[in-house]
Structures are given as structure tokens and as C-alpha cells.
mmCIF file with all atom_site columns, C-alpha atoms in Angstrom:
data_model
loop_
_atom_site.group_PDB
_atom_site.id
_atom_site.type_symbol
_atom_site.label_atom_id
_atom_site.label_alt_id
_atom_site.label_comp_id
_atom_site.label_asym_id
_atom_site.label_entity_id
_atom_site.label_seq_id
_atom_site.pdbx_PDB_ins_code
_atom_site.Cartn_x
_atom_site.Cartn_y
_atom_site.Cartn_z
_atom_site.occupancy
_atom_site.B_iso_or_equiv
_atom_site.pdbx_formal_charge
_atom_site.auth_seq_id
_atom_site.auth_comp_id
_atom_site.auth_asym_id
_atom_site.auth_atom_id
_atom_site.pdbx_PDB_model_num
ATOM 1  C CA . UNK L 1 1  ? 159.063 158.779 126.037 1.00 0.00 ? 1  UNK L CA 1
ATOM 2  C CA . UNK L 1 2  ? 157.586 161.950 127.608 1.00 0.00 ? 2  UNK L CA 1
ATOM 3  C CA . UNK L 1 3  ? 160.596 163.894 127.784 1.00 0.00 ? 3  UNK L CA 1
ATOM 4  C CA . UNK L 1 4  ? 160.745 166.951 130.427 1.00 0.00 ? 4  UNK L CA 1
ATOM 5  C CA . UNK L 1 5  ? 161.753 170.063 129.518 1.00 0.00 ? 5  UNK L CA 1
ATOM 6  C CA . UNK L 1 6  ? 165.315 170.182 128.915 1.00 0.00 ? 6  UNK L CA 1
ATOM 7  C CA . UNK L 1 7  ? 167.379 172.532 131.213 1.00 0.00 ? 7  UNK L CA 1
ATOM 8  C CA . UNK L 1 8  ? 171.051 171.268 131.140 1.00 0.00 ? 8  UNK L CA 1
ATOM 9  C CA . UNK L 1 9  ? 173.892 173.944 129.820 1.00 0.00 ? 9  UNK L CA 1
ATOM 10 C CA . UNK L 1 10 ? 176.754 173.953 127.574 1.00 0.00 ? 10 UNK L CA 1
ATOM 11 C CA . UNK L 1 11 ? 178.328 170.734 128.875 1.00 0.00 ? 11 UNK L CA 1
ATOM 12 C CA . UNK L 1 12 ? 174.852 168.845 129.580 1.00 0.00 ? 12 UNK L CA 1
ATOM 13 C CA . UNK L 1 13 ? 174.192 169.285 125.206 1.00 0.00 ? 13 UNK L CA 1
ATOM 14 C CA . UNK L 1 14 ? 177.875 168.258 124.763 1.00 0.00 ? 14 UNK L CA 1
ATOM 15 C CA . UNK L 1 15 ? 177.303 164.948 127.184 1.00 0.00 ? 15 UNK L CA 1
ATOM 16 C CA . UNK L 1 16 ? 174.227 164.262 124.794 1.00 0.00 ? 16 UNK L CA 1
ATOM 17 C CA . UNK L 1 17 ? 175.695 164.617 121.434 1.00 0.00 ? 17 UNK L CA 1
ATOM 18 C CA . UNK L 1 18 ? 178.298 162.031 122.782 1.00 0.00 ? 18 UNK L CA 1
ATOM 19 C CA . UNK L 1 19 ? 176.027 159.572 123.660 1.00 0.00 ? 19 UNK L CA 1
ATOM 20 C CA . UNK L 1 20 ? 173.884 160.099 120.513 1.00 0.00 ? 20 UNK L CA 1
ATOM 21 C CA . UNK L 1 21 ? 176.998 159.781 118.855 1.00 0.00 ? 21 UNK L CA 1
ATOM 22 C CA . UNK L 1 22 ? 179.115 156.912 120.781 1.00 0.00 ? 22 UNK L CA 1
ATOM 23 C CA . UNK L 1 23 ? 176.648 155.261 122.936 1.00 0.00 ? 23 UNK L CA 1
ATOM 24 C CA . UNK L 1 24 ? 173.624 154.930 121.175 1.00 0.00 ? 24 UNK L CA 1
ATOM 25 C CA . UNK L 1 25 ? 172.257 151.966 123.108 1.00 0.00 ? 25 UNK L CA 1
ATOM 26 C CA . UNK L 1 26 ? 173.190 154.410 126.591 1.00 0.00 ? 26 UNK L CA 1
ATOM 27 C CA . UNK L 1 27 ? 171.089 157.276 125.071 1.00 0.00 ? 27 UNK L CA 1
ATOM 28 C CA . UNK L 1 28 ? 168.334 154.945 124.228 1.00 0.00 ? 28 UNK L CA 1
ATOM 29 C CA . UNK L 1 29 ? 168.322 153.561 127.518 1.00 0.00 ? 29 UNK L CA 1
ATOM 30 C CA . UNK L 1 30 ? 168.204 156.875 129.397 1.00 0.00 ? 30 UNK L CA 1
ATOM 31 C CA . UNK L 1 31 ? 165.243 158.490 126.750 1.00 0.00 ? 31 UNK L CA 1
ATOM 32 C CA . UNK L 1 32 ? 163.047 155.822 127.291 1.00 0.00 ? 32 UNK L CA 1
ATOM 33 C CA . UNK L 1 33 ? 163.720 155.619 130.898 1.00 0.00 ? 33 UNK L CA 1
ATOM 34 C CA . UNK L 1 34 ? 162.889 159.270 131.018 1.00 0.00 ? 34 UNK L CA 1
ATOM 35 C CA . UNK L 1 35 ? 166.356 159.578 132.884 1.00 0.00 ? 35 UNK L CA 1
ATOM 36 C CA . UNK L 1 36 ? 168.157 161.708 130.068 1.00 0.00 ? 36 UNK L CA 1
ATOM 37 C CA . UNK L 1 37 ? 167.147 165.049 131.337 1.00 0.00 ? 37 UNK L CA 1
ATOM 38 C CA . UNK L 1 38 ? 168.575 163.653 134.907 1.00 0.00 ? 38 UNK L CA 1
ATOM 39 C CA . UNK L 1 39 ? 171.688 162.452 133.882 1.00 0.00 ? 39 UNK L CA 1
ATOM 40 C CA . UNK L 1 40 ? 172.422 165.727 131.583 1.00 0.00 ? 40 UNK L CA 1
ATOM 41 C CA . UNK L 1 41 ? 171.776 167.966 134.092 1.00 0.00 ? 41 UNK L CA 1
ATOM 42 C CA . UNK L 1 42 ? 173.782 166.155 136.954 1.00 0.00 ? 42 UNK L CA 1
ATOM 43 C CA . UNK L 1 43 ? 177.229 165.875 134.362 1.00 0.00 ? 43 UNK L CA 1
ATOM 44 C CA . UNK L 1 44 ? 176.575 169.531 133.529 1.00 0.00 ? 44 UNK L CA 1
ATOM 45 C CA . UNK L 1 45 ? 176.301 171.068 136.996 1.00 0.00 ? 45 UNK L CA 1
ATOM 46 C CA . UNK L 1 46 ? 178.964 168.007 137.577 1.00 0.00 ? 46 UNK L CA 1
ATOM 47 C CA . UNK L 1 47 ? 181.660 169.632 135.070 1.00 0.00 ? 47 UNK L CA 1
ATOM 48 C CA . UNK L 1 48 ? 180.927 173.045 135.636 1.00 0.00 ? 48 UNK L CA 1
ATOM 49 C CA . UNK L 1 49 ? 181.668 172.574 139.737 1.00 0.00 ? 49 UNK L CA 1
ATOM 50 C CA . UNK L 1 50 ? 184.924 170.732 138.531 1.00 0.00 ? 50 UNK L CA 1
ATOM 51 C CA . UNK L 1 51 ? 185.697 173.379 136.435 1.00 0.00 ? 51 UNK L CA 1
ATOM 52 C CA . UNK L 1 52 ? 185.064 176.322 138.806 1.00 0.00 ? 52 UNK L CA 1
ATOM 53 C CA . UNK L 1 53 ? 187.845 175.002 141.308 1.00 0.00 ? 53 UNK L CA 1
ATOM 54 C CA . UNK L 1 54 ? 190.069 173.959 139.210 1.00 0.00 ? 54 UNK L CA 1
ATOM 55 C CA . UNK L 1 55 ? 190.112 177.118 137.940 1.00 0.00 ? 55 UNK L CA 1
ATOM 56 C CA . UNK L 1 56 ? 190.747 178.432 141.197 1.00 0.00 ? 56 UNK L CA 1
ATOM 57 C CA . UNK L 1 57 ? 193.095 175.457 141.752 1.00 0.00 ? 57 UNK L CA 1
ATOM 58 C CA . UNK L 1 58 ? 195.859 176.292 138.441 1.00 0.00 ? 58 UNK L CA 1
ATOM 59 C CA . UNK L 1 59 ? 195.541 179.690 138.993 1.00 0.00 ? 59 UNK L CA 1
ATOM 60 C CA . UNK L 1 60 ? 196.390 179.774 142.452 1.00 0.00 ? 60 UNK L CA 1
ATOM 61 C CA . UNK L 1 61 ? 199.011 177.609 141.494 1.00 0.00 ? 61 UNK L CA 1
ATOM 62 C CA . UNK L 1 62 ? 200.514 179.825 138.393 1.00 0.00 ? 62 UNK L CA 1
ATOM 63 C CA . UNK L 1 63 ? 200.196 183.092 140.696 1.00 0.00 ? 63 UNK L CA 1
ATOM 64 C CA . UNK L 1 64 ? 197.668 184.402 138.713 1.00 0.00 ? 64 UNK L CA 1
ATOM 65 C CA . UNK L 1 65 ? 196.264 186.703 141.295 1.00 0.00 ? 65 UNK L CA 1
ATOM 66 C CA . UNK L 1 66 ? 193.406 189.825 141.824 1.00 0.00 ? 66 UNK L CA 1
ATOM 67 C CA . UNK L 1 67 ? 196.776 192.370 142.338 1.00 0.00 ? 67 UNK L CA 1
ATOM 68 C CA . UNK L 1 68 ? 198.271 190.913 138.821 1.00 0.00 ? 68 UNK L CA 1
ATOM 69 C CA . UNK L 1 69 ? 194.992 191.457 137.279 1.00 0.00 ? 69 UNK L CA 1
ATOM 70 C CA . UNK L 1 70 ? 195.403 195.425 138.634 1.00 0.00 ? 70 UNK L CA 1
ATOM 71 C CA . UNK L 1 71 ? 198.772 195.348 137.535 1.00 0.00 ? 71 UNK L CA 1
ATOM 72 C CA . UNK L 1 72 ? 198.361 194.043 134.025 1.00 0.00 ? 72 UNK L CA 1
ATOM 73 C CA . UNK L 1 73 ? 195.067 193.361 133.063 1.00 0.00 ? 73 UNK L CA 1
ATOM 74 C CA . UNK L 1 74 ? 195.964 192.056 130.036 1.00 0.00 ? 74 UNK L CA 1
ATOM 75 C CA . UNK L 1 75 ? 198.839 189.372 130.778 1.00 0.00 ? 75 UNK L CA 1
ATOM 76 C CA . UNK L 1 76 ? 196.173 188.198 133.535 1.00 0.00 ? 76 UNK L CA 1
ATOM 77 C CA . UNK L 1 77 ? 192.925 187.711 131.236 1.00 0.00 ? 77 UNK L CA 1
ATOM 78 C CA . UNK L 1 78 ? 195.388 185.868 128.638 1.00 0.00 ? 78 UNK L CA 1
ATOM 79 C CA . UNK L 1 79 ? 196.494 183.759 131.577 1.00 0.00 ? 79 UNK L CA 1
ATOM 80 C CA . UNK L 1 80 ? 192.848 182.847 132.877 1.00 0.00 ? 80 UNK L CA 1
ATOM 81 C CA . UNK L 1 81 ? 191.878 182.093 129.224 1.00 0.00 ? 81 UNK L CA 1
ATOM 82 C CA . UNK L 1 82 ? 194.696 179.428 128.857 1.00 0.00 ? 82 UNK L CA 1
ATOM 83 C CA . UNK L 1 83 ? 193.749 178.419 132.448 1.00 0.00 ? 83 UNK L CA 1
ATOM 84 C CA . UNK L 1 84 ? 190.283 177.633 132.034 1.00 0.00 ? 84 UNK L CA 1
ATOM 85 C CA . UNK L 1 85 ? 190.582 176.186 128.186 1.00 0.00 ? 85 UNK L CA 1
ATOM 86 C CA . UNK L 1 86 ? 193.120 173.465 130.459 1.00 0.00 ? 86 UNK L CA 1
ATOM 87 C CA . UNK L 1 87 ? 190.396 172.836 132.926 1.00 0.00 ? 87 UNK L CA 1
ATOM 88 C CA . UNK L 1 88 ? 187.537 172.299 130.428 1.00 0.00 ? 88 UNK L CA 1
ATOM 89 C CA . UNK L 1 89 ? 189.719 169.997 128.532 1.00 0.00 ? 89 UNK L CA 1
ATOM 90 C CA . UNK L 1 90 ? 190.349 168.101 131.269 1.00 0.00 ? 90 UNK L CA 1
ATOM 91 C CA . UNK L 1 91 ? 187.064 168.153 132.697 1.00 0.00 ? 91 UNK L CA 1
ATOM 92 C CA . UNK L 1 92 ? 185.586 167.116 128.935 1.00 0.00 ? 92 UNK L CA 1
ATOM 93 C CA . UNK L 1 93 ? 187.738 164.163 129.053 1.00 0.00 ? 93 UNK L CA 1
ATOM 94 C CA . UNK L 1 94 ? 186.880 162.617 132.468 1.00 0.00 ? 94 UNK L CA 1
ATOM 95 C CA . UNK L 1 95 ? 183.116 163.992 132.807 1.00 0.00 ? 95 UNK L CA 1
ATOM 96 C CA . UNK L 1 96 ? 181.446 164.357 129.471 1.00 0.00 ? 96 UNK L CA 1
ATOM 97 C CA . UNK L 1 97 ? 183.246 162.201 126.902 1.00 0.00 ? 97 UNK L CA 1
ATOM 98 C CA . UNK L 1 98 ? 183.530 159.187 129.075 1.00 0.00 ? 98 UNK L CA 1
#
């Protein structure tokens, strides 16, 4: 049970409160295998890829673009906000909380 140092981000801790949480015998599993700090790390860098192009994905796809953002800097960071809260949902429900 000789844990390494932990080094996963934002979605890594969220993957791990879920399986503290949900799938206790999973978590126990992984700890004593000494796989947790694996498998964290791998959904993290995982759901942050996934997130990166869909972002890149929905925007391109609601022509939210670099000459809107010179245009109307505003409407465009209110636009990426809504497009990346969708993408991190979605990317919650398939990588993290599954």
C-alpha cells in the first residue's frame, strides 16, 4: 500500500472521489494494487484531451471564431464558457463517472 506521489488534476481527484464513493471494492482493488495513481492520471490526461477537442469541435461548429472574439469579446467568452461547461459534462459522464 505504498502509494506514489499523487500527480493527477482536477478530473483525476474527481475520478477518485467516485470510486471512493460508488465503487469501493474498484478503489480498493486499485490502492492495494498500487495502480490508483495509474489509473487517475490516465482518466485525467484522458478527459482533459477529450475535452480540448471537443472544445475545438462545438465551437467550430457554433462559429465561435478568433475574428468574433475581436469583434465582441464579450458575446465570444460567454459562448466558450457555455461551450466548454457542455464538453466537461459530457466528458464527466462517459470518462470519470463511469
Amino acid at each position: 500500500m505504498n502509494e506514489e506521489e499523487p500527480t493527477y488534476g482536477k478530473y483525476g481527484m474527481l475520478r477518485k472521489q467516485f470510486l471512493k464513493v460508488h465503487r469501493p471494492a474498484r478503489y480498493q482493488y486499485l490502492l492495494m494494487t498500487g495502480e490508483l495513481t495509474a489509473h487517475l492520471n490516465r482518466v485525467d490526461q484522458e478527459a482533459r484531451e477529450q475535452v480540448k477537442i471537443m472544445l475545438k469541435q462545438m465551437a467550430e461548429k457554433q462559429g465561435v471564431t478568433e475574428q468574433m472574439k475581436m469583434q465582441d469579446q464579450m458575446k465570444w467568452v460567454g459562448l466558450m464558457n457555455s461551450i466548454k461547461a457542455c464538453a466537461e459534462e459530457i466528458v464527466l459522464k462517459e470518462r470519470v463517472y463511469m
